[in-house]
mmCIF file of C-alpha atoms in Angstrom:
data_model
loop_
_atom_site.group_PDB
_atom_site.id
_atom_site.type_symbol
_atom_site.label_atom_id
_atom_site.label_comp_id
_atom_site.label_asym_id
_atom_site.label_seq_id
_atom_site.Cartn_x
_atom_site.Cartn_y
_atom_site.Cartn_z
ATOM 1 C CA MET A 1 6.689 -13.644 -11.112
ATOM 2 C CA ASP A 2 10.155 -12.460 -10.277
ATOM 3 C CA GLY A 3 11.389 -13.257 -6.807
ATOM 4 C CA LEU A 4 12.662 -10.863 -4.147
ATOM 5 C CA ARG A 5 16.362 -10.377 -4.958
ATOM 6 C CA LYS A 6 17.473 -8.369 -1.943
ATOM 7 C CA VAL A 7 16.093 -6.863 1.230
ATOM 8 C CA PRO A 8 15.435 -3.125 0.845
ATOM 9 C CA ASP A 9 17.278 -0.964 3.389
ATOM 10 C CA ASN A 10 14.168 1.068 4.213
ATOM 11 C CA VAL A 11 11.915 -1.863 5.154
ATOM 12 C CA PRO A 12 11.449 -3.272 8.680
ATOM 13 C CA ASN A 13 11.886 -6.932 9.593
ATOM 14 C CA GLY A 14 14.825 -7.518 7.266
ATOM 15 C CA ASP A 15 15.666 -10.841 8.901
ATOM 16 C CA MET A 16 12.190 -12.152 8.126
ATOM 17 C CA LEU A 17 12.463 -10.948 4.537
ATOM 18 C CA ARG A 18 15.847 -12.663 4.085
ATOM 19 C CA GLU A 19 14.095 -15.975 4.733
ATOM 20 C CA HIS A 20 11.927 -15.302 1.665
ATOM 21 C CA LEU A 21 14.559 -14.252 -0.879
ATOM 22 C CA GLY A 22 13.715 -15.645 -4.293
ATOM 23 C CA LYS A 23 9.977 -15.853 -3.612
ATOM 24 C CA PRO A 24 7.370 -13.696 -5.390
ATOM 25 C CA LEU A 25 6.214 -10.729 -3.304
ATOM 26 C CA THR A 26 2.715 -12.209 -3.250
ATOM 27 C CA ARG A 27 4.116 -15.148 -1.240
ATOM 28 C CA ILE A 28 6.014 -12.997 1.295
ATOM 29 C CA PRO A 29 4.377 -11.679 4.485
ATOM 30 C CA ASP A 30 4.048 -7.904 4.714
ATOM 31 C CA PRO A 31 7.043 -6.727 6.779
ATOM 32 C CA PHE A 32 4.937 -3.767 7.954
ATOM 33 C CA GLY A 33 2.233 -6.126 9.267
ATOM 34 C CA LYS A 34 -0.699 -4.332 7.646
ATOM 35 C CA PHE A 35 -1.502 -6.424 4.562
ATOM 36 C CA ASP A 36 -1.684 -10.094 3.580
ATOM 37 C CA SER A 37 1.571 -9.900 1.597
ATOM 38 C CA PHE A 38 4.458 -7.621 0.684
ATOM 39 C CA ALA A 39 2.884 -7.323 -2.773
ATOM 40 C CA ALA A 40 -0.433 -6.186 -1.303
ATOM 41 C CA HIS A 41 1.455 -3.560 0.720
ATOM 42 C CA ASN A 42 3.293 -2.271 -2.364
ATOM 43 C CA ASN A 43 0.106 -2.268 -4.435
ATOM 44 C CA ALA A 44 -1.690 -0.256 -1.748
ATOM 45 C CA MET A 45 1.160 2.279 -1.642
ATOM 46 C CA LEU A 46 1.039 2.644 -5.444
ATOM 47 C CA ARG A 47 -2.734 3.148 -5.446
ATOM 48 C CA ALA A 48 -2.490 5.728 -2.643
ATOM 49 C CA PHE A 49 0.174 7.608 -4.620
ATOM 50 C CA LEU A 50 -1.930 7.621 -7.797
ATOM 51 C CA ASP A 51 -5.072 8.598 -5.891
ATOM 52 C CA ARG A 52 -3.371 11.730 -4.537
ATOM 53 C CA PHE A 53 -3.133 13.004 -8.112
ATOM 54 C CA GLY A 54 -6.699 12.116 -9.039
ATOM 55 C CA PHE A 55 -5.686 9.839 -11.902
ATOM 56 C CA ASP A 56 -8.424 7.756 -13.489
ATOM 57 C CA TYR A 57 -6.986 4.249 -13.647
ATOM 58 C CA GLU A 58 -7.939 0.622 -13.409
ATOM 59 C CA PHE A 59 -5.588 -1.264 -11.110
ATOM 60 C CA ALA A 60 -4.690 -4.789 -12.196
ATOM 61 C CA SER A 61 -2.524 -7.316 -10.393
ATOM 62 C CA SER A 62 -0.220 -9.312 -12.657
ATOM 63 C CA THR A 63 -0.518 -12.243 -10.251
ATOM 64 C CA ASP A 64 -4.308 -12.155 -10.550
ATOM 65 C CA TYR A 65 -3.974 -12.036 -14.327
ATOM 66 C CA TYR A 66 -1.643 -15.045 -14.445
ATOM 67 C CA GLU A 67 -3.584 -17.084 -11.906
ATOM 68 C CA GLY A 68 -6.867 -16.175 -13.594
ATOM 69 C CA GLY A 69 -5.612 -17.319 -17.001
ATOM 70 C CA LYS A 70 -5.793 -13.855 -18.569
ATOM 71 C CA VAL A 71 -2.196 -14.081 -19.829
ATOM 72 C CA SER A 72 0.061 -16.889 -20.933
ATOM 73 C CA SER A 73 2.787 -18.040 -18.550
ATOM 74 C CA THR A 74 5.326 -18.147 -21.397
#
């Protein structure tokens, strides 16, 4: 997975995030303190956005797919 390239201006705890530059979002603590990782936070925000519109979708995490062997790492 791509690593965090820069700290977003609209996110709290920027100093903490700077310590994790280059790491995948799944390996970075949630700067909002509500989820296990920054990725889990972003995924929850995406699902909440989609749910407001009543879309029928199946959410899939690319990290889960890679770690579960569903896709090739190349």
